[in-house]
mmCIF file of C-alpha atoms in Angstrom:
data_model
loop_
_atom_site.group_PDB
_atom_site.id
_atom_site.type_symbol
_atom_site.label_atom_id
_atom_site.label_comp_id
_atom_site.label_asym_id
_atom_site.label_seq_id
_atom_site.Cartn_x
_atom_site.Cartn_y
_atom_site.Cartn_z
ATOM 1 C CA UNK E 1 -8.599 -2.314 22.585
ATOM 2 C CA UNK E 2 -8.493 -1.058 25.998
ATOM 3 C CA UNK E 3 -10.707 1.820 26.962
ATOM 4 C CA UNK E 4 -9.663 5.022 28.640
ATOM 5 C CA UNK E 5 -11.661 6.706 31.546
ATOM 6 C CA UNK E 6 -9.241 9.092 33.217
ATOM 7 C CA UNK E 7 -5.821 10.583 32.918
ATOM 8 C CA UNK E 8 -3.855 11.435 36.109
ATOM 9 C CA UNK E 9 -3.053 15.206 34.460
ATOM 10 C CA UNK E 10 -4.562 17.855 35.822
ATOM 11 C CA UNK E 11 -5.476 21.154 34.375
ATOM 12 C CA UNK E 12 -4.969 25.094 35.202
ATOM 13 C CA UNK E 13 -7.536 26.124 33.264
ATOM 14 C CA UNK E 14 -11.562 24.922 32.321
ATOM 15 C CA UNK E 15 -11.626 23.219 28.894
ATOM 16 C CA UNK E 16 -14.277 25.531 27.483
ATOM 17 C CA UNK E 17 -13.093 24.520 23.866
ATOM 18 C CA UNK E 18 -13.446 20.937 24.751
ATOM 19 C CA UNK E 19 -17.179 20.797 26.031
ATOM 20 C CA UNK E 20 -18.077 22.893 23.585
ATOM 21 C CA UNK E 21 -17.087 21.062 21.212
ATOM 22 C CA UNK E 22 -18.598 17.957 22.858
ATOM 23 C CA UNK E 23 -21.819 19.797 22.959
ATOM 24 C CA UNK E 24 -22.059 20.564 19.050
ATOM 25 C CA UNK E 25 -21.104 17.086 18.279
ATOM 26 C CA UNK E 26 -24.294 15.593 20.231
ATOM 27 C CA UNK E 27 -26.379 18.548 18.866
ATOM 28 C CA UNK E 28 -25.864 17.868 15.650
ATOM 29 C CA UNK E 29 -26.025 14.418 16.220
ATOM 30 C CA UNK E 30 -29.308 14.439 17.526
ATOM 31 C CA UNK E 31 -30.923 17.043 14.407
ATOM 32 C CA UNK E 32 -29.261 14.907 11.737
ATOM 33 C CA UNK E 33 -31.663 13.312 9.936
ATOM 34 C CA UNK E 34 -32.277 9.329 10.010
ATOM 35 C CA UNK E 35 -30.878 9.540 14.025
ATOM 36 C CA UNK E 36 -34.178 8.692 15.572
ATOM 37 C CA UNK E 37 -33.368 5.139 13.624
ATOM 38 C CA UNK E 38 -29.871 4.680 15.372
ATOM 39 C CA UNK E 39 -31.607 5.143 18.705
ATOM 40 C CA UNK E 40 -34.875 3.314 18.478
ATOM 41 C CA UNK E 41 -33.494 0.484 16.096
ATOM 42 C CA UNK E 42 -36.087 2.193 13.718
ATOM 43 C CA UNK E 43 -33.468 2.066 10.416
ATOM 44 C CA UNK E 44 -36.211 1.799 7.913
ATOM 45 C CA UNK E 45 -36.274 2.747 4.005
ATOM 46 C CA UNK E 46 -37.456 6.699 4.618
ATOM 47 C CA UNK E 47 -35.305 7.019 7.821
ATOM 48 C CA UNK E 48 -32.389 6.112 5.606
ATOM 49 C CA UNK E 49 -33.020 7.835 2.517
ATOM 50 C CA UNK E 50 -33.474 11.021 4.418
ATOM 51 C CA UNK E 51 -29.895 10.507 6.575
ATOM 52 C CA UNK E 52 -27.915 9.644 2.982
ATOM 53 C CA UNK E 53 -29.698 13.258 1.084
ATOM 54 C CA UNK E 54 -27.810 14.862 4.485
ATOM 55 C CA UNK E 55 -24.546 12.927 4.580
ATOM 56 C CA UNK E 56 -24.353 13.679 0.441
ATOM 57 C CA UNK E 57 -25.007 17.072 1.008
ATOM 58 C CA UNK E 58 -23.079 17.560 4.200
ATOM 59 C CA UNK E 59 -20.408 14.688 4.213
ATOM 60 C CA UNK E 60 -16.876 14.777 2.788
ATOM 61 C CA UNK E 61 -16.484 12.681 -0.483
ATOM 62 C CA UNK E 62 -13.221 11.803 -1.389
ATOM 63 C CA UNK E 63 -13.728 12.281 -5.163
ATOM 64 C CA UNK E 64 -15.323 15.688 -5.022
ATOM 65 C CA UNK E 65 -12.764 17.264 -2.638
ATOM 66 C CA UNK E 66 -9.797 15.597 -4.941
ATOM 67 C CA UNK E 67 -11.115 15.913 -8.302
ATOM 68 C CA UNK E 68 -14.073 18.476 -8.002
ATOM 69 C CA UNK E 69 -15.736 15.422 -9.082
ATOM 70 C CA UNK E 70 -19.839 16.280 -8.348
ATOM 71 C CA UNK E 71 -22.337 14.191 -8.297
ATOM 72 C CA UNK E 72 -25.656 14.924 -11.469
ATOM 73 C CA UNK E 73 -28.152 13.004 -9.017
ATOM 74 C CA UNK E 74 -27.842 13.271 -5.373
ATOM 75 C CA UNK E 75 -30.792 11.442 -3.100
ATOM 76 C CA UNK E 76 -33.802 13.877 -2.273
ATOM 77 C CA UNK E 77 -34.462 12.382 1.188
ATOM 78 C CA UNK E 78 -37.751 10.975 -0.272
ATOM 79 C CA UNK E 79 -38.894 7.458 -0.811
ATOM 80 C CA UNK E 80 -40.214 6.443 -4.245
ATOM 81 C CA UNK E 81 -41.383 3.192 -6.572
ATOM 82 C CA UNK E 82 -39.215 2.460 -9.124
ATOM 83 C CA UNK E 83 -38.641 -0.425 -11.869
ATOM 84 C CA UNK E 84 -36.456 -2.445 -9.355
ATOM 85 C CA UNK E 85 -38.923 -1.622 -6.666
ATOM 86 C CA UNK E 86 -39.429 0.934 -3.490
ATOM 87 C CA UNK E 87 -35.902 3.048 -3.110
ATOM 88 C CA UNK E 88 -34.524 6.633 -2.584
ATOM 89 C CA UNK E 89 -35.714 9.122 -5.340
ATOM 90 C CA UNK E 90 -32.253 10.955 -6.970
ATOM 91 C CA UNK E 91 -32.656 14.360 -8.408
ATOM 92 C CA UNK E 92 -30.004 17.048 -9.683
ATOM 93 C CA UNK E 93 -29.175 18.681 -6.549
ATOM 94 C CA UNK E 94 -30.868 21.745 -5.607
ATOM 95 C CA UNK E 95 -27.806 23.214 -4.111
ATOM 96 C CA UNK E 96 -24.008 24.258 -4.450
ATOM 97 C CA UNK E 97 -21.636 21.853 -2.363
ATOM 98 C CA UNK E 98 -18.322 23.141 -1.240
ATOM 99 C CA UNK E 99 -16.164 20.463 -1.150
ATOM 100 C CA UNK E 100 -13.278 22.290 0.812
ATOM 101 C CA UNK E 101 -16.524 23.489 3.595
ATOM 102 C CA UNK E 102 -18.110 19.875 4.015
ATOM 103 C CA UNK E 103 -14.994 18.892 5.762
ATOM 104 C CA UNK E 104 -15.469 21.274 8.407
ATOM 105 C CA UNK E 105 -19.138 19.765 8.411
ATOM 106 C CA UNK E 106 -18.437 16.549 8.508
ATOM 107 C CA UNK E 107 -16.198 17.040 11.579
ATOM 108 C CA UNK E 108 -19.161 17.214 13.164
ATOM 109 C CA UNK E 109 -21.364 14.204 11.494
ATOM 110 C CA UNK E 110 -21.670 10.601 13.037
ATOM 111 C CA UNK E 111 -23.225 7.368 11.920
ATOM 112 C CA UNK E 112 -24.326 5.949 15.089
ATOM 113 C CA UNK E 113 -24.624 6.494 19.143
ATOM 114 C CA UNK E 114 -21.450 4.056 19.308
ATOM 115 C CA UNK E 115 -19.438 6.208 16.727
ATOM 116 C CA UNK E 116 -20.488 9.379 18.338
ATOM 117 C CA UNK E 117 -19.151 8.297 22.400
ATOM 118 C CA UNK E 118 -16.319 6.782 21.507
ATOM 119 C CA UNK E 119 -14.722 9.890 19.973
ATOM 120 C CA UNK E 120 -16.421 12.485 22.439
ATOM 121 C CA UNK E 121 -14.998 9.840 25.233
ATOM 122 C CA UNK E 122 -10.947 10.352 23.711
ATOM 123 C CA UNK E 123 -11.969 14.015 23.411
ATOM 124 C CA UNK E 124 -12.957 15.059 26.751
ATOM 125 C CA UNK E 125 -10.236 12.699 28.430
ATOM 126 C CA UNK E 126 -7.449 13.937 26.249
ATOM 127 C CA UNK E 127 -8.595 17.218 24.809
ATOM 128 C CA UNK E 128 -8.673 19.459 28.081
ATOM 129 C CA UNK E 129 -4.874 18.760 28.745
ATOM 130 C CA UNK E 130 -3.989 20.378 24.989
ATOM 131 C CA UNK E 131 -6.205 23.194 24.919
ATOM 132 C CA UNK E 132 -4.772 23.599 28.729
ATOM 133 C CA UNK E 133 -1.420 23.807 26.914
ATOM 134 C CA UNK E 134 -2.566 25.644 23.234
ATOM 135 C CA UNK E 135 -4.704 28.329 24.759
ATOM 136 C CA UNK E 136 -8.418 28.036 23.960
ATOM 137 C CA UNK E 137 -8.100 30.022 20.504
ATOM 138 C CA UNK E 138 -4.781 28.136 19.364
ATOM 139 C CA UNK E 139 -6.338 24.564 20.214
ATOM 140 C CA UNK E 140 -9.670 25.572 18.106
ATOM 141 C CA UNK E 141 -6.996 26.002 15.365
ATOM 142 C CA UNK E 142 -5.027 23.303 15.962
ATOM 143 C CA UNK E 143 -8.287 20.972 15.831
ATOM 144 C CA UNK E 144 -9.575 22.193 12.549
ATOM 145 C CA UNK E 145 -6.144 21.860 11.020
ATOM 146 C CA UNK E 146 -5.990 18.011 12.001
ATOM 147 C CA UNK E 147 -8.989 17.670 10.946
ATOM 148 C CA UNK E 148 -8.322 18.817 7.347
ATOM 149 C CA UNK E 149 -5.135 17.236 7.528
ATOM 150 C CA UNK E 150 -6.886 14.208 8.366
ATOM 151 C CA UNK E 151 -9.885 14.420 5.447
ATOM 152 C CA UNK E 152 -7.299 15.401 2.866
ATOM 153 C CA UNK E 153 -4.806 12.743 3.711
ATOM 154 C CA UNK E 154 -7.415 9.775 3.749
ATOM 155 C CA UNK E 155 -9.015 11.654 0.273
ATOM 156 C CA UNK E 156 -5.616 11.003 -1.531
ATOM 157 C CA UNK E 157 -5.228 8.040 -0.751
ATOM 158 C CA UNK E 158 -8.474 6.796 -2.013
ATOM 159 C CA UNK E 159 -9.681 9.807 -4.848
ATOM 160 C CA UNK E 160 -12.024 7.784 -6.408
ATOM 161 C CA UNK E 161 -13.778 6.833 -3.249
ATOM 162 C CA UNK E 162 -17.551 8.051 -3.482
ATOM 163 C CA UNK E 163 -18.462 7.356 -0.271
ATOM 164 C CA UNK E 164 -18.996 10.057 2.306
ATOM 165 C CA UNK E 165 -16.633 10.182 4.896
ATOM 166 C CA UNK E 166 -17.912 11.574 8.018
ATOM 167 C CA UNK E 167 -16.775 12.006 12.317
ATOM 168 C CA UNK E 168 -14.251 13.950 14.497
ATOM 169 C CA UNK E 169 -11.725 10.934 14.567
ATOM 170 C CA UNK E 170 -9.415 12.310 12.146
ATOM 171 C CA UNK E 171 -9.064 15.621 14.348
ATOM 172 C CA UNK E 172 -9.689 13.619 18.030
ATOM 173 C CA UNK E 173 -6.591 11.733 16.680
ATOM 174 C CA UNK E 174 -4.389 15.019 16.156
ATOM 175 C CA UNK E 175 -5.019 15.603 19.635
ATOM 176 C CA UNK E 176 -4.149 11.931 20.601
ATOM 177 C CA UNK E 177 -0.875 12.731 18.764
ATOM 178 C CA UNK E 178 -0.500 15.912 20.437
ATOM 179 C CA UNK E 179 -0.427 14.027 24.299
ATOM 180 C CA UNK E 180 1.304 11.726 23.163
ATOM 181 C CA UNK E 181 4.263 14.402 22.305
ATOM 182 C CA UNK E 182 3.860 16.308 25.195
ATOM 183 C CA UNK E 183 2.267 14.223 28.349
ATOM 184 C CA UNK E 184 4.008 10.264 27.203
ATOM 185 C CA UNK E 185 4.714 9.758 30.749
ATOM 186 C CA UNK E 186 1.112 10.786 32.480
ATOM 187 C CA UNK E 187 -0.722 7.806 33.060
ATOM 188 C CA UNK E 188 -3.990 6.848 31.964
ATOM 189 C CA UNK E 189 -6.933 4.911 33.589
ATOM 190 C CA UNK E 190 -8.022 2.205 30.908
ATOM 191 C CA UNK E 191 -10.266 -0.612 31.399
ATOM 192 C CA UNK E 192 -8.757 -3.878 29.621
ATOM 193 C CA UNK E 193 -10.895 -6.049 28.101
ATOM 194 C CA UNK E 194 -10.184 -9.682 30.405
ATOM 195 C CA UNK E 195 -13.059 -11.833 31.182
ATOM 196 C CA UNK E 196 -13.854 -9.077 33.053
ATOM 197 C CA UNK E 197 -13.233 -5.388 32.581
ATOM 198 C CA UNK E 198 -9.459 -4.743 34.377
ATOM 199 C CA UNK E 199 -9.108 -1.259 35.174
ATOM 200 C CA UNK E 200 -5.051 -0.462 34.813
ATOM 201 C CA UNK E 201 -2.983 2.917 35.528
ATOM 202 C CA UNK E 202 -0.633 2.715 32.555
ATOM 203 C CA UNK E 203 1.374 5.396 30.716
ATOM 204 C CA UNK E 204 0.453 7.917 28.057
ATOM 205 C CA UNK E 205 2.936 6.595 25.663
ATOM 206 C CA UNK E 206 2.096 3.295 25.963
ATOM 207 C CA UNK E 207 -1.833 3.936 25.857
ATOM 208 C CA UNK E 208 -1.506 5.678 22.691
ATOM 209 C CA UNK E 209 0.829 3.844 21.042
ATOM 210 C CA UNK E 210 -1.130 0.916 20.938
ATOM 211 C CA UNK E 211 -3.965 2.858 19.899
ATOM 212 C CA UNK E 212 -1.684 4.542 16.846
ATOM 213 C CA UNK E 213 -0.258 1.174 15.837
ATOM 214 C CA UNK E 214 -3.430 -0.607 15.311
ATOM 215 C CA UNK E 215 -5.157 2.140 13.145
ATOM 216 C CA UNK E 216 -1.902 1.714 11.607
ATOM 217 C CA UNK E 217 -2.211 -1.760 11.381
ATOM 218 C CA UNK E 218 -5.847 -1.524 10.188
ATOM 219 C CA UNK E 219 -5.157 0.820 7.750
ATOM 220 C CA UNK E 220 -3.495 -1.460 5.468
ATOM 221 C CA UNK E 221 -6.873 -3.996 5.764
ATOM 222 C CA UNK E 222 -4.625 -6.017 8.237
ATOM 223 C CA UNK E 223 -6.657 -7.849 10.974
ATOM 224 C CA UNK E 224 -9.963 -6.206 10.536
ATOM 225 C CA UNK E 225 -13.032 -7.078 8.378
ATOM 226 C CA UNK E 226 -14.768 -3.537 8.091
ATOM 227 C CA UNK E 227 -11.652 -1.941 6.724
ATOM 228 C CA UNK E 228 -13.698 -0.501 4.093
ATOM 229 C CA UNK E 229 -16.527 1.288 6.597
ATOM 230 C CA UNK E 230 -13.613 2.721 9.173
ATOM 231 C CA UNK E 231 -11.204 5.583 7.975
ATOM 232 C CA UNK E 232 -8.486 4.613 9.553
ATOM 233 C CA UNK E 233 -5.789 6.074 7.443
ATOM 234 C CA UNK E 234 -7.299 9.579 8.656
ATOM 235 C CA UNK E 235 -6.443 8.415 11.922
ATOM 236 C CA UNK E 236 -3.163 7.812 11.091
ATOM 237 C CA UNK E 237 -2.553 11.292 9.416
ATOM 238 C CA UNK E 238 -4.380 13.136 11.563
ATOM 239 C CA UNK E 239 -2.215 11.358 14.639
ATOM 240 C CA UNK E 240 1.364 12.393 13.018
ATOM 241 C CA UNK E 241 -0.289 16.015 11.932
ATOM 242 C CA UNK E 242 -1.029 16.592 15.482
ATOM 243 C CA UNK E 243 2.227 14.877 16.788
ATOM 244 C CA UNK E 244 3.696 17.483 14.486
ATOM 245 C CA UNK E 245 2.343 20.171 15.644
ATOM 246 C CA UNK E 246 2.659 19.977 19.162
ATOM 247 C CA UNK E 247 6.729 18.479 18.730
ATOM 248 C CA UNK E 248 8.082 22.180 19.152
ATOM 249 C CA UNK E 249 5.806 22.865 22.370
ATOM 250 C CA UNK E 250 7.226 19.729 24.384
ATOM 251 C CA UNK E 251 10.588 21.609 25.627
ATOM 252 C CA UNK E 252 8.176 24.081 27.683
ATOM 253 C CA UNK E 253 5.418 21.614 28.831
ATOM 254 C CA UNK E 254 5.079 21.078 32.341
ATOM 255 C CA UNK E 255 5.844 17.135 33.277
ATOM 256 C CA UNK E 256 2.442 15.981 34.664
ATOM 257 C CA UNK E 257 2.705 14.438 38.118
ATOM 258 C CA UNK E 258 4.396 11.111 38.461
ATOM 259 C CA UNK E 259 2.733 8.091 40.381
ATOM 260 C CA UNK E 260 5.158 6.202 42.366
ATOM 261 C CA UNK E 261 4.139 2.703 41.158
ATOM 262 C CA UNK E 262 1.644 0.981 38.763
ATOM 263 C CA UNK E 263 -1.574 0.051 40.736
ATOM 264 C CA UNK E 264 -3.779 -2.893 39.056
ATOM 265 C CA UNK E 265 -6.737 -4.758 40.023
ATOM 266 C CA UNK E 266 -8.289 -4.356 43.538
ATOM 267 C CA UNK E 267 -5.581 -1.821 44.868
ATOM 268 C CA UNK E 268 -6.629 0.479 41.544
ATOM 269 C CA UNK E 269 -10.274 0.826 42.888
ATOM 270 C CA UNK E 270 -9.039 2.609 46.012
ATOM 271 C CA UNK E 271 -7.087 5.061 44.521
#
């Protein structure tokens, strides 16, 4: 997978959507419960019951927001002895989830430090060029609508899931859909993966639809062994949503500017 650092697309207008949303993403990264484990190595039995009471409570479940499907015994976030040893005490739950509301919330949930920069990293290199295009109240919308698009497209396909499903991909990937139907011929700055890291200039389209074809590819458990663990059919949906979206906008978007050749390799650093 190659790994974008810059887009050659400027801007007329300061993302303030974009940070922002950046900036509530490492927030409530850093107040979730069970992160001090993710950043010390610390994962231990208390550090984890405590983060699974939060993603249950918090989290999108596939079979709740389908089938209104709620849980009778939800973790407590405390640690207790049991007859099949030490483990996570379960309890009725103390409070009324809203199934429709935890995928807003979970928008904003991530499992690790590598989960949580690789989405903010798509967000801020993508994201400023289609809220510079949306308007800063239109691309708020347009984000939370991917988003749900996203949850409730990867819930039907898999309804009797229990597992939480949590992160801004599904709604980072509308907006990856969203370049890629307005801006497919700015060009990108990736670093490619080749004994060494190979930084490239290489067009949106091209960028993108690499990345959209192997979530696609993924999706189907193709080629990848934690199929189960990575939601990548809400990547896909929230992609096309966002593709969608934006389709109708592309007549009136500004072309971005238009490098005369493809630089690689030594030549790229002195750009």
């Amino acid at each position: 997978m190659v790994i974008p650092v810059h887009d050659v697309n400027p801007v007329r207008r300061t993302p303030y959507v974009t940070y922002a949303l950046i900036a509530a993403n490492v927030l409530v990264f850093l107040v979730t419960p069970g992160t001090a484990g993710s950043v010390s190595g610390d994962n231990g039995l208390s550090q984890l019951c405590h983060l699974q009471a939060f993603l249950d409570h918090y989290a999108v479940v596939p079979q709740e927001l389908i089938h209104h499907r709620m849980p009778g015994l939800v973790p407590t976030g405390e640690t207790g002895v049991g007859p099949q040893g030490t483990g996570c005490v379960v309890a009725p739950p103390d409070y009324d989830k809203s199934p429709a509301l935890s995928v807003l919330t979970a928008m904003f949930l991530h499992g690790s430090w590598l989960h949580l920069l690789g989405n903010m990293l798509f967000l801020l290199i993508f994201g400023n060029n289609i809220e510079d295009r949306l308007g800063h109240l239109r691309f708020t919308l347009f984000y939370v609508v991917c988003g749900y698009a996203a949850a409730y497209g990867f819930a039907y396909l898999n309804g009797d899931s229990g597992d939480p499903l949590i992160g801004a991909s599904g709604a980072i990937a509308g907006v990856l859909g969203a370049y890629l139907a307005l801006y497919p011929k700015a060009r990108v700055w990736v670093l490619v993966p080749f004994l060494v890291f190979l930084p490239l200039r290489l067009p949106a389209w091209m960028v993108l639809g690499f990345w959209f074809a192997l979530q696609a590819v993924y999706s189907s458990g193709e080629g990848v062994s934690d199929a189960g663990t990575v939601a990548y059919a809400a990547h896909v949906v929230g992609f096309l949503a966002g593709m969608l979206l934006a389709w109708p906008l592309r007549a009136g978007t500004p072309a971005p500017p238009e490098p005369r050749r493809l630089l690689w390799g030594r030549q790229a650093r002195h750009i």
